[in-house]
Short mmCIF file of C-alpha atoms in Angstrom, two decimals:
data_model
loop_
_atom_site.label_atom_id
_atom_site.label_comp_id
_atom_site.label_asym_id
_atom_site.label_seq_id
_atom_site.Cartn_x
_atom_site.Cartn_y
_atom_site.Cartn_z
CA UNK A 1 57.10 130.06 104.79
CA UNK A 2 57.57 126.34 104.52
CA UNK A 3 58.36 126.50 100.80
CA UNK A 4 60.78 129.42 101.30
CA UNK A 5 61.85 126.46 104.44
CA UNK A 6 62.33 124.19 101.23
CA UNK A 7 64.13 125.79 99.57
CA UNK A 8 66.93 127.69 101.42
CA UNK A 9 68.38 123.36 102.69
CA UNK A 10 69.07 123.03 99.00
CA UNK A 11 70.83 126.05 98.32
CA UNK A 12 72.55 125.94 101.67
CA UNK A 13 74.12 122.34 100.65
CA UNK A 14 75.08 123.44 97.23
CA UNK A 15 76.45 126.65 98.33
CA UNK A 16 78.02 124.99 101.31
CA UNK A 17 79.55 122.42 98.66
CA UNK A 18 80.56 124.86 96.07
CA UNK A 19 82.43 126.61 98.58
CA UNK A 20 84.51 123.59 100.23
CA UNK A 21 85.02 121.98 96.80
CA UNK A 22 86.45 125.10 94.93
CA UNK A 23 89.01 124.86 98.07
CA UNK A 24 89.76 121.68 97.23
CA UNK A 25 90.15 122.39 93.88
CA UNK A 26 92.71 124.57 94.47
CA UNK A 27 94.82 122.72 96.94
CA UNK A 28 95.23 120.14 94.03
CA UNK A 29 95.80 122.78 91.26
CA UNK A 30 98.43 123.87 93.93
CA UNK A 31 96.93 127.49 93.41
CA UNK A 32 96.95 127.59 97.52
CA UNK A 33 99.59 124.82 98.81
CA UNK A 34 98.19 122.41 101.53
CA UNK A 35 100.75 121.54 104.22
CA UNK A 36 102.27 118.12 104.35
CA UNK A 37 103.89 116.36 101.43
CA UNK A 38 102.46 116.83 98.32
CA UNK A 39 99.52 114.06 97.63
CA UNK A 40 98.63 114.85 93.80
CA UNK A 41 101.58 113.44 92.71
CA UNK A 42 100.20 110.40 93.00
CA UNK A 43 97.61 111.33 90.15
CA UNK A 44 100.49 113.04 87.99
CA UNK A 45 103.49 110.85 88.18
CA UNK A 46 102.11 106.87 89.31
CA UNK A 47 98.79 107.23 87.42
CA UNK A 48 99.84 108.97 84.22
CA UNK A 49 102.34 106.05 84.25
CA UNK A 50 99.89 103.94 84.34
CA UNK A 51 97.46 105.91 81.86
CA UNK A 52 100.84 105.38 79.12
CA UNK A 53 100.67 102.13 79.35
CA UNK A 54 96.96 100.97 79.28
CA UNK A 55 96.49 103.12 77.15
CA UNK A 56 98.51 100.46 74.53
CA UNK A 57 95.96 97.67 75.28
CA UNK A 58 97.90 96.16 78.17
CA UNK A 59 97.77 96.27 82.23
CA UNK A 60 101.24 97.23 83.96
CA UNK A 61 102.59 93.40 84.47
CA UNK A 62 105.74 94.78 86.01
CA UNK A 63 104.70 96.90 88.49
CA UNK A 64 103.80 95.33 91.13
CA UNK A 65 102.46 98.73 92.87
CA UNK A 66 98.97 97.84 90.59
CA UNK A 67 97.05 96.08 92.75
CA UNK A 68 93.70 96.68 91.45
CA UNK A 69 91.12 94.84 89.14
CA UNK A 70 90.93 94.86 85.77
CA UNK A 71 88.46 97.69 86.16
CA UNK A 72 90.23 100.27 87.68
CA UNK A 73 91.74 100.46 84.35
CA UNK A 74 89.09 102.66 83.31
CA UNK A 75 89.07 105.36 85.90
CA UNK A 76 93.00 105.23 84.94
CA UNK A 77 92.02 105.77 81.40
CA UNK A 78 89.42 108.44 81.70
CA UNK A 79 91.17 111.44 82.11
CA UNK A 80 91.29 110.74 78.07
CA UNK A 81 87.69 111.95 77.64
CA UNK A 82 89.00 115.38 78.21
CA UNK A 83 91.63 115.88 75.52
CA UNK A 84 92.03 119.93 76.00
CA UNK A 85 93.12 119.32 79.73
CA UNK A 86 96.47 117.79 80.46
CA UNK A 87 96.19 114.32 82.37
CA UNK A 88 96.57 115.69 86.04
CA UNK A 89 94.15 118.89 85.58
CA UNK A 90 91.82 116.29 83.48
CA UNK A 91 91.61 113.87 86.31
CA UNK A 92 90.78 116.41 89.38
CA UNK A 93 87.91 117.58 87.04
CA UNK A 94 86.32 113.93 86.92
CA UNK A 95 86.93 113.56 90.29
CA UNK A 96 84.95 116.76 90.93
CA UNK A 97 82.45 115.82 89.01
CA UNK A 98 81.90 112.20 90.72
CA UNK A 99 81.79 113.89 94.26
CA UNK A 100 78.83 116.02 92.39
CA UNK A 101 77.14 113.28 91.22
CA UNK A 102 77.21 111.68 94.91
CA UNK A 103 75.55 114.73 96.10
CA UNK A 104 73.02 114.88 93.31
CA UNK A 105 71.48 111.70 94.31
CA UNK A 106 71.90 112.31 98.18
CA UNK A 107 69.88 115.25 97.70
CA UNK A 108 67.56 113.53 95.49
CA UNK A 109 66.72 110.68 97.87
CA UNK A 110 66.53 112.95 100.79
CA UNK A 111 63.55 114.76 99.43
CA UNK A 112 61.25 111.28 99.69
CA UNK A 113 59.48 111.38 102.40
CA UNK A 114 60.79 109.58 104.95
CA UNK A 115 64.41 110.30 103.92
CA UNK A 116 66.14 113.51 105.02
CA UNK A 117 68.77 115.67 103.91
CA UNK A 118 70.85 114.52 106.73
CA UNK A 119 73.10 112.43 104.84
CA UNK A 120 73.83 114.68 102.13
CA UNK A 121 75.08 117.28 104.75
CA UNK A 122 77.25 114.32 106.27
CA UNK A 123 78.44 114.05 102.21
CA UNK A 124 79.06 117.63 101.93
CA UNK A 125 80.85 118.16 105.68
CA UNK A 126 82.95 115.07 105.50
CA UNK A 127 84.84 115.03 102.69
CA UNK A 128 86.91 118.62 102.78
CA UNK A 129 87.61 117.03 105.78
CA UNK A 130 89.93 114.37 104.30
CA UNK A 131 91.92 117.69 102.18
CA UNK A 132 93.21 117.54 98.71
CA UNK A 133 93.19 113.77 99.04
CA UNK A 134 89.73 112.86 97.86
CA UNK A 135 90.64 114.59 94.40
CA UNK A 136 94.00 113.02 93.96
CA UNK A 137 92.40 108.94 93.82
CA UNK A 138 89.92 107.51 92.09
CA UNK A 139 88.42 106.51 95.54
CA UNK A 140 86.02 109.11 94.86
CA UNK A 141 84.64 107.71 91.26
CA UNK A 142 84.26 103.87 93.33
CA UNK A 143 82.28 105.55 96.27
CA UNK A 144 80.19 107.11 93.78
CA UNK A 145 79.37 103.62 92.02
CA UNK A 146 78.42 102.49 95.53
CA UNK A 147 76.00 104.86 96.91
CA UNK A 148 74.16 104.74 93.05
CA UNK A 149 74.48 100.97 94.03
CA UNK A 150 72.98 101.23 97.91
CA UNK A 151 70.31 104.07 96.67
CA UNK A 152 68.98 102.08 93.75
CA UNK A 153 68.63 98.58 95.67
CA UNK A 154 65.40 98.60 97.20
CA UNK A 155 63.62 99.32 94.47
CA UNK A 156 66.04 98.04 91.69
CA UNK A 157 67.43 94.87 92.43
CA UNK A 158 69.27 94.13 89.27
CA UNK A 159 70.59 97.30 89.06
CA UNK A 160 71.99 97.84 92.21
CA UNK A 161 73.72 94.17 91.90
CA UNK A 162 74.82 95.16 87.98
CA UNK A 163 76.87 98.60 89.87
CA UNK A 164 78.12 96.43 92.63
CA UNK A 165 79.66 94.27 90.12
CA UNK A 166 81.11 96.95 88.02
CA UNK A 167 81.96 98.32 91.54
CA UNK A 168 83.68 95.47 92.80
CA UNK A 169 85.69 95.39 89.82
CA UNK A 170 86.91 98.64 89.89
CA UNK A 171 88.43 98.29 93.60
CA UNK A 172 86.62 94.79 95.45
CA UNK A 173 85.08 96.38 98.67
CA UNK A 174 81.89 97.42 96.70
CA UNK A 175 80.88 93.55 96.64
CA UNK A 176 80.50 93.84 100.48
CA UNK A 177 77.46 95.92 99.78
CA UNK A 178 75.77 92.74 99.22
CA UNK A 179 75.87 91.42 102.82
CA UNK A 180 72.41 92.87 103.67
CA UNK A 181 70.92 92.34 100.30
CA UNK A 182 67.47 90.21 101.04
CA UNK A 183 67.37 88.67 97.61
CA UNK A 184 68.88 86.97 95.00
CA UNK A 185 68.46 88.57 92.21
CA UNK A 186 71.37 91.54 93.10
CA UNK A 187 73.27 88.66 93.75
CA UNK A 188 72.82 87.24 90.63
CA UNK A 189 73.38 90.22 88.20
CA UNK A 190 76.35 91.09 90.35
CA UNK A 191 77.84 87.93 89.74
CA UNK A 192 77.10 88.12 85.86
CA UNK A 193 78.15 91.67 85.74
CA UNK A 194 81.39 90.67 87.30
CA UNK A 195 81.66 87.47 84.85
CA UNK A 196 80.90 89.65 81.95
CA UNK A 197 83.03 92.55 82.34
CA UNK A 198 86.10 90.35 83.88
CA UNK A 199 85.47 88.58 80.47
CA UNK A 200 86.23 91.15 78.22
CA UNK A 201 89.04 92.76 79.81
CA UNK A 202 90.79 88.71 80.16
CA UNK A 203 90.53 88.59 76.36
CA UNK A 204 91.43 92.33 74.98
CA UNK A 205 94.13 93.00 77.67
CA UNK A 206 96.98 90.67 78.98
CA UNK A 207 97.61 91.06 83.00
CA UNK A 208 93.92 92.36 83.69
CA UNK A 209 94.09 89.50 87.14
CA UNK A 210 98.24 89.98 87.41
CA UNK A 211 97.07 92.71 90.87
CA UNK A 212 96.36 88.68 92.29
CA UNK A 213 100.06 88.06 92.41
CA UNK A 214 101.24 91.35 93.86
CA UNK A 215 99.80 91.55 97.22
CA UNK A 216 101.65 88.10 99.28
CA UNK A 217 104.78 90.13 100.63
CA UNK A 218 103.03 93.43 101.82
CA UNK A 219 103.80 94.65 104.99
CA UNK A 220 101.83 96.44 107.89
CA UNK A 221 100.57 99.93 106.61
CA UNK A 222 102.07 102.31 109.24
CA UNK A 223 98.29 104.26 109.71
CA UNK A 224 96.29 100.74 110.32
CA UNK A 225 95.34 99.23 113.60
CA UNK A 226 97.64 96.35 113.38
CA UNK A 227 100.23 99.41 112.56
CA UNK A 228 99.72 100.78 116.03
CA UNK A 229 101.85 97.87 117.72
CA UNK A 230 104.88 98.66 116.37
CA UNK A 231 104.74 102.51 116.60
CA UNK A 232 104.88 101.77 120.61
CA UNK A 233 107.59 98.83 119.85
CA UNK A 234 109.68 101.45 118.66
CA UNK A 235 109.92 103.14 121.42
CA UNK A 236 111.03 99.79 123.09
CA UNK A 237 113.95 98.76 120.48
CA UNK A 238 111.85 97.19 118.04
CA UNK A 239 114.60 95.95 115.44
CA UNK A 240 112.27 96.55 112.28
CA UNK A 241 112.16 99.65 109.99
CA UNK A 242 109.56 102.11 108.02
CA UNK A 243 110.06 101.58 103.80
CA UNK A 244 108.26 102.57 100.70
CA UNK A 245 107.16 98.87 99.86
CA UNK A 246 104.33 98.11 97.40
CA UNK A 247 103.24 101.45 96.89
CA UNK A 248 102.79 102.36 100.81
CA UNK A 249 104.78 103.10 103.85
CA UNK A 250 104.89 100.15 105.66
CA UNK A 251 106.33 98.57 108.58
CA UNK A 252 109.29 95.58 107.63
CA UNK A 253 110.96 93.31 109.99
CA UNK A 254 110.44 91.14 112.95
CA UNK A 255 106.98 89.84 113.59
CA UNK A 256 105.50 92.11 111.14
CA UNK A 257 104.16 88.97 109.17
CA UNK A 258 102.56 87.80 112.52
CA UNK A 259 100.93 90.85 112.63
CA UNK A 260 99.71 90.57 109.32
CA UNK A 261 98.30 86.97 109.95
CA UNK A 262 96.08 88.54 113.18
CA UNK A 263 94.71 91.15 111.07
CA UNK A 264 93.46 88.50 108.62
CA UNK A 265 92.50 85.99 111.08
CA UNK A 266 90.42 89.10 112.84
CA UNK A 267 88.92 89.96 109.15
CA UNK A 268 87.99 86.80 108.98
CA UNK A 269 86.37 86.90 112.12
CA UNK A 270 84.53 90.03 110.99
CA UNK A 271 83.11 88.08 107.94
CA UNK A 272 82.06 84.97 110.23
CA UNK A 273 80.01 87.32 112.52
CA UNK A 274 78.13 89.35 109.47
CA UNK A 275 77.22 85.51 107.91
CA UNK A 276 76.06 84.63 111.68
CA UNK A 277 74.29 88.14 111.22
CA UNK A 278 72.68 87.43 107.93
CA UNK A 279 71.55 84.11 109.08
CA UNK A 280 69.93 85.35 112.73
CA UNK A 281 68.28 88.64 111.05
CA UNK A 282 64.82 88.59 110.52
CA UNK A 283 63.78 92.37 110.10
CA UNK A 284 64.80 94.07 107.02
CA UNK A 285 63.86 97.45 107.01
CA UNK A 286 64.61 99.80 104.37
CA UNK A 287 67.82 101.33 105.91
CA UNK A 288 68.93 97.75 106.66
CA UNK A 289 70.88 97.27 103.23
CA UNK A 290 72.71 100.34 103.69
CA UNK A 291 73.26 99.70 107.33
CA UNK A 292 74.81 96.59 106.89
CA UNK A 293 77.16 97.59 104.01
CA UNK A 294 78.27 100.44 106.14
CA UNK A 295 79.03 97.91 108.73
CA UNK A 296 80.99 95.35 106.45
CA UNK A 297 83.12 98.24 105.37
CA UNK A 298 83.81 99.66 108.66
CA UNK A 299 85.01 96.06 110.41
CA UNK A 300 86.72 95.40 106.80
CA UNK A 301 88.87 98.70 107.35
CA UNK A 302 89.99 98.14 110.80
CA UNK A 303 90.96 94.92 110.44
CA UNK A 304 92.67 95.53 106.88
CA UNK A 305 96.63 95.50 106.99
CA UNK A 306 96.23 98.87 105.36
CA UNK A 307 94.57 102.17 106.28
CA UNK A 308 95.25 104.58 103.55
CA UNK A 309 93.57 108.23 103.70
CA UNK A 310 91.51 107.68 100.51
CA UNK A 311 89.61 104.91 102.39
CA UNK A 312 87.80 107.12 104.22
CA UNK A 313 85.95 108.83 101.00
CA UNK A 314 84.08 104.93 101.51
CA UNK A 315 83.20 105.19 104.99
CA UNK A 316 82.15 108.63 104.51
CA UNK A 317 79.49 107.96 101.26
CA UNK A 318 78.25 104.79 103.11
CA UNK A 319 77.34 106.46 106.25
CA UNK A 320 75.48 109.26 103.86
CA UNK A 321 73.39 107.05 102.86
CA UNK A 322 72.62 105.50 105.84
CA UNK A 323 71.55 108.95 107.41
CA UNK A 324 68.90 110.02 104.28
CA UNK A 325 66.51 107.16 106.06
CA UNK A 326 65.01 109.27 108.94
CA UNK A 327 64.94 105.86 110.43
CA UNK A 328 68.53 104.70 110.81
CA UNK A 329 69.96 103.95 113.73
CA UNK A 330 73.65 104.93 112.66
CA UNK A 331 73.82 108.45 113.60
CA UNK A 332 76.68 107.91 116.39
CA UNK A 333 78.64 105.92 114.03
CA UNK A 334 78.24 108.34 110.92
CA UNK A 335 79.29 111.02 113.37
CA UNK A 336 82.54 109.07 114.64
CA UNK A 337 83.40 108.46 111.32
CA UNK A 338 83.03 112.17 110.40
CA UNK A 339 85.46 113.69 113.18
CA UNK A 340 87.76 110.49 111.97
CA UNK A 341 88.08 112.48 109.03
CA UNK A 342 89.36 115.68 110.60
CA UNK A 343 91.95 113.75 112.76
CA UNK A 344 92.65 111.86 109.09
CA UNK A 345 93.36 114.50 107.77
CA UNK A 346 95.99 115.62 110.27
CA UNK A 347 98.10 113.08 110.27
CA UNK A 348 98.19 112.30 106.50
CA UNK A 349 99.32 114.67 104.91
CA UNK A 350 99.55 117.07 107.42
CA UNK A 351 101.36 115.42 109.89
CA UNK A 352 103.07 112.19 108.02
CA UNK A 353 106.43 113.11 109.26
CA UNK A 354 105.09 112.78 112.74
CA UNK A 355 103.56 109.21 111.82
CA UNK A 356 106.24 107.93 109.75
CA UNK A 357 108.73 109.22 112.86
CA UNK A 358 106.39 107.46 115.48
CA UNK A 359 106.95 110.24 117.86
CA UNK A 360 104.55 111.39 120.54
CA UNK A 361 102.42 113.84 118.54
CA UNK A 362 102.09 111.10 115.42
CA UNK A 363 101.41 107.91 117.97
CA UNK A 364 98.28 110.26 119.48
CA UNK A 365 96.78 111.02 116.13
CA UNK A 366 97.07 107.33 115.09
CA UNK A 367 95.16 106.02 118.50
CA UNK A 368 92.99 108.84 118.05
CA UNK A 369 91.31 108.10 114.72
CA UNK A 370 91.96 104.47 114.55
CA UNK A 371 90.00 104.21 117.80
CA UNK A 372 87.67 106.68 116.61
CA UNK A 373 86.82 103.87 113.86
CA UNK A 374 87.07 100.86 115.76
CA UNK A 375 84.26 102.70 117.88
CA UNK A 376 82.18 103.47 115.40
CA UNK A 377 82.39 99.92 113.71
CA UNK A 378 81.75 97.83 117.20
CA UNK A 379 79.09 100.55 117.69
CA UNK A 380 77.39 100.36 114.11
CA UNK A 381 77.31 96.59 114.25
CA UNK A 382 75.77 96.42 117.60
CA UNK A 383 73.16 98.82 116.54
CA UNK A 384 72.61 96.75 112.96
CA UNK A 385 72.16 93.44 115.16
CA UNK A 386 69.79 95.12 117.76
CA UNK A 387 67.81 96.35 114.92
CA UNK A 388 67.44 93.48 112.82
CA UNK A 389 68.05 90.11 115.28
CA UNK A 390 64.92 89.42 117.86
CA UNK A 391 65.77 89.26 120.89
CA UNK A 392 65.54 86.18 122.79
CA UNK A 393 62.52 87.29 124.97
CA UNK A 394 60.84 88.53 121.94
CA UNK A 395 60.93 84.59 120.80
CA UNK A 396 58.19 82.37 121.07
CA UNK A 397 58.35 80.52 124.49
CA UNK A 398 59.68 77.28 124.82
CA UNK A 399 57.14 74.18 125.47
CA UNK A 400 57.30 73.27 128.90
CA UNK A 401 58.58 69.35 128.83
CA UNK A 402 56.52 68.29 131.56
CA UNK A 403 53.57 69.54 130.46
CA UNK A 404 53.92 68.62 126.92
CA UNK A 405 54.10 65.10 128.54
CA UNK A 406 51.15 65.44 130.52
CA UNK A 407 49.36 66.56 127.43
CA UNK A 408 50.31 63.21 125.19
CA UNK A 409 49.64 60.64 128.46
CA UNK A 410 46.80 58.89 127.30
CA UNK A 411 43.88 59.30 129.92
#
């Protein structure tokens, strides 16, 4: 009975993901049509463009909706590797084929003991959430760099800091998988991994560091945080207007650079506390490194000028990994971010109109999952620093003065 036990979680999660993914797969093949503007043409018009021109040895130095590193070049270019597939049909596949890899070593780790299948079940649940989405950006193919990364990193050091490098290049918030990192050495080979690779693409393609340059005069993404002031200002006159600018819908006009500033100043803020973190923590356990990366990420997306969709696909591997250590204490976050998916999901692409139009019905979805996150990122980092920072009555006791003078009187 207990192997037959065994055995029916495994097939349950790959049935359960064969199922949901096939769906996907046809939203993005368009076989059934998911409501809401369509989201693959993203992968069919912007990134073939893109494919056209790397693909002659050069980055796209006058677009200034490329705002990636140098990496990111290759997930552009990889649809290539399947030649009898046109670029659009090529890409889903890949991108179907990263999401299986992310459950392959989910399941993998899960078996240990001490792990659990828990977080490949959050893997498998979450992402359908998000809709056709996940397949149309390469958000997928990063998130599966980083949990190899996370899952590799108590054991393998260099390793895990060789994919956060290559991560980091391919879209930056990988390298905050190194906050809870205890020592140097995935540091290190991030750093040379990052040297090397940024080396080679600065010498055999012009523009690979020109996505520097093109991110000064960006707005407020209308799904962020920051976004959620001027939804209500509109209903009080607010002057400013909704544009296709840099590649996103943003907010333009009055005090929309102020805004812009706060949510910098308060990411900012989010870095000081994880150094003051990393400096007070004293118990690493072996969910800590995943703990603390899922924490970075969370408190770097809420205070980030931009919430797009795809950013989720992150949140959603991180906290997967958190919840294959038996252990963790990030079950209420992982959760949060999970039903932030469904409510994601509804209001881009579903219900983008609504959003865009800062009506009623959009305004509610907004609050809803952007407090659902700020929640679950104030509520993961409180858990990481009760975890890992002693409490003060857990110290050693401080000398009494007086008596310490008694003591060194000389009788």
């Amino acid at each position: 009975m207990e192997r037959r036990g065994r055995l029916r979680l495994p097939v349950a999660l790959l049935g359960t993901w064969g199922l949901t993914r096939l769906l996907l797969l046809l939203f993005v093949f368009k076989v059934v049509v998911f409501p809401g503007p369509d989201v693959t043409s993203d992968v069919s018009v912007i990134y073939h463009g893109w494919y056209e021109v790397l693909s002659h040895g050069t980055f796209p130095l006058g677009d200034v909706t490329w705002q990636y590193p140098p990496a990111a070049a290759l997930a552009i270019l990889s649809p290539g590797a399947l030649p009898f597939l046109d670029y659009a049909s090529a890409f889903f596949v890949l991108a179907c084929l990263a999401d299986l890899v992310v459950l392959a070593l989910l399941v993998y780790v899960g078996g240990r003991p001490g792990r659990s299948s828990l977080g490949a079940w959050v893997w498998v649940v979450g992402v359908p959430l998000l809709g056709p989405t996940v397949y149309a950006r390469y958000d997928v193919m990063v998130t599966a760099v980083a949990v190899a990364a996370l899952l590799a990193g108590a054991r393998h050091p260099r390793l895990m800091g060789a994919l956060v490098g290559f991560g980091a290049l391919l879209k930056v918030w990988p390298a905050l998988l190194l906050v809870g990192a205890a020592g140097r050495r995935a540091w290190a080979w991030a750093a040379l991994t990052v040297a090397a690779v940024a080396s080679v693409f600065a010498v055999t393609m012009p523009g690979a560091f020109a996505f520097l340059t093109f991110q000064g005069d960006r707005g407020t993404e209308v799904e962020s945080v920051g976004a959620l002031v001027f939804h209500v200002g509109r209903q009080f006159g607010w002057e400013g207007r909704v544009a296709l600018n840099y590649g996103s819908i943003e907010f333009l006009g009055p005090y929309v650079r102020t805004v812009s500033t706060v949510a910098l100043l308060l990411t900012v803020v989010a870095f000081g506390w994880l150094l003051l973190w990393r400096l007070c923590a004293t118990r690493f356990l072996p969910h800590t490194l995943a703990e603390a990366a899922f924490v970075a990420v969370l408190l770097f997306t809420v205070t980030s000028r931009v919430i797009s969709p795809q950013y989720m696909v992150w949140l959603v591997g991180l906290a997967a990994v958190c919840l294959c250590f038996r252990a963790t204490s990030m079950t209420l976050p992982a959760g949060l971010v999970v039903v932030a998916c469904l409510v994601t999901v509804l209001e881009f692409p579903v219900g983008f109109g609504h959003v865009v139009a800062s009506d009623t019905y959009g305004m509610a979805l907004l609050f809803t999952r952007n407090g659902l996150l700020i929640a679950a990122a104030l509520t993961a980092a409180l858990r990481l620093w009760r975890t890992t920072v002693p409490r003060r009555a857990q110290l050693p006791p401080l000398p009494d003065r007086a008596a310490l003078a008694r003591e060194t009187q000389p009788s």
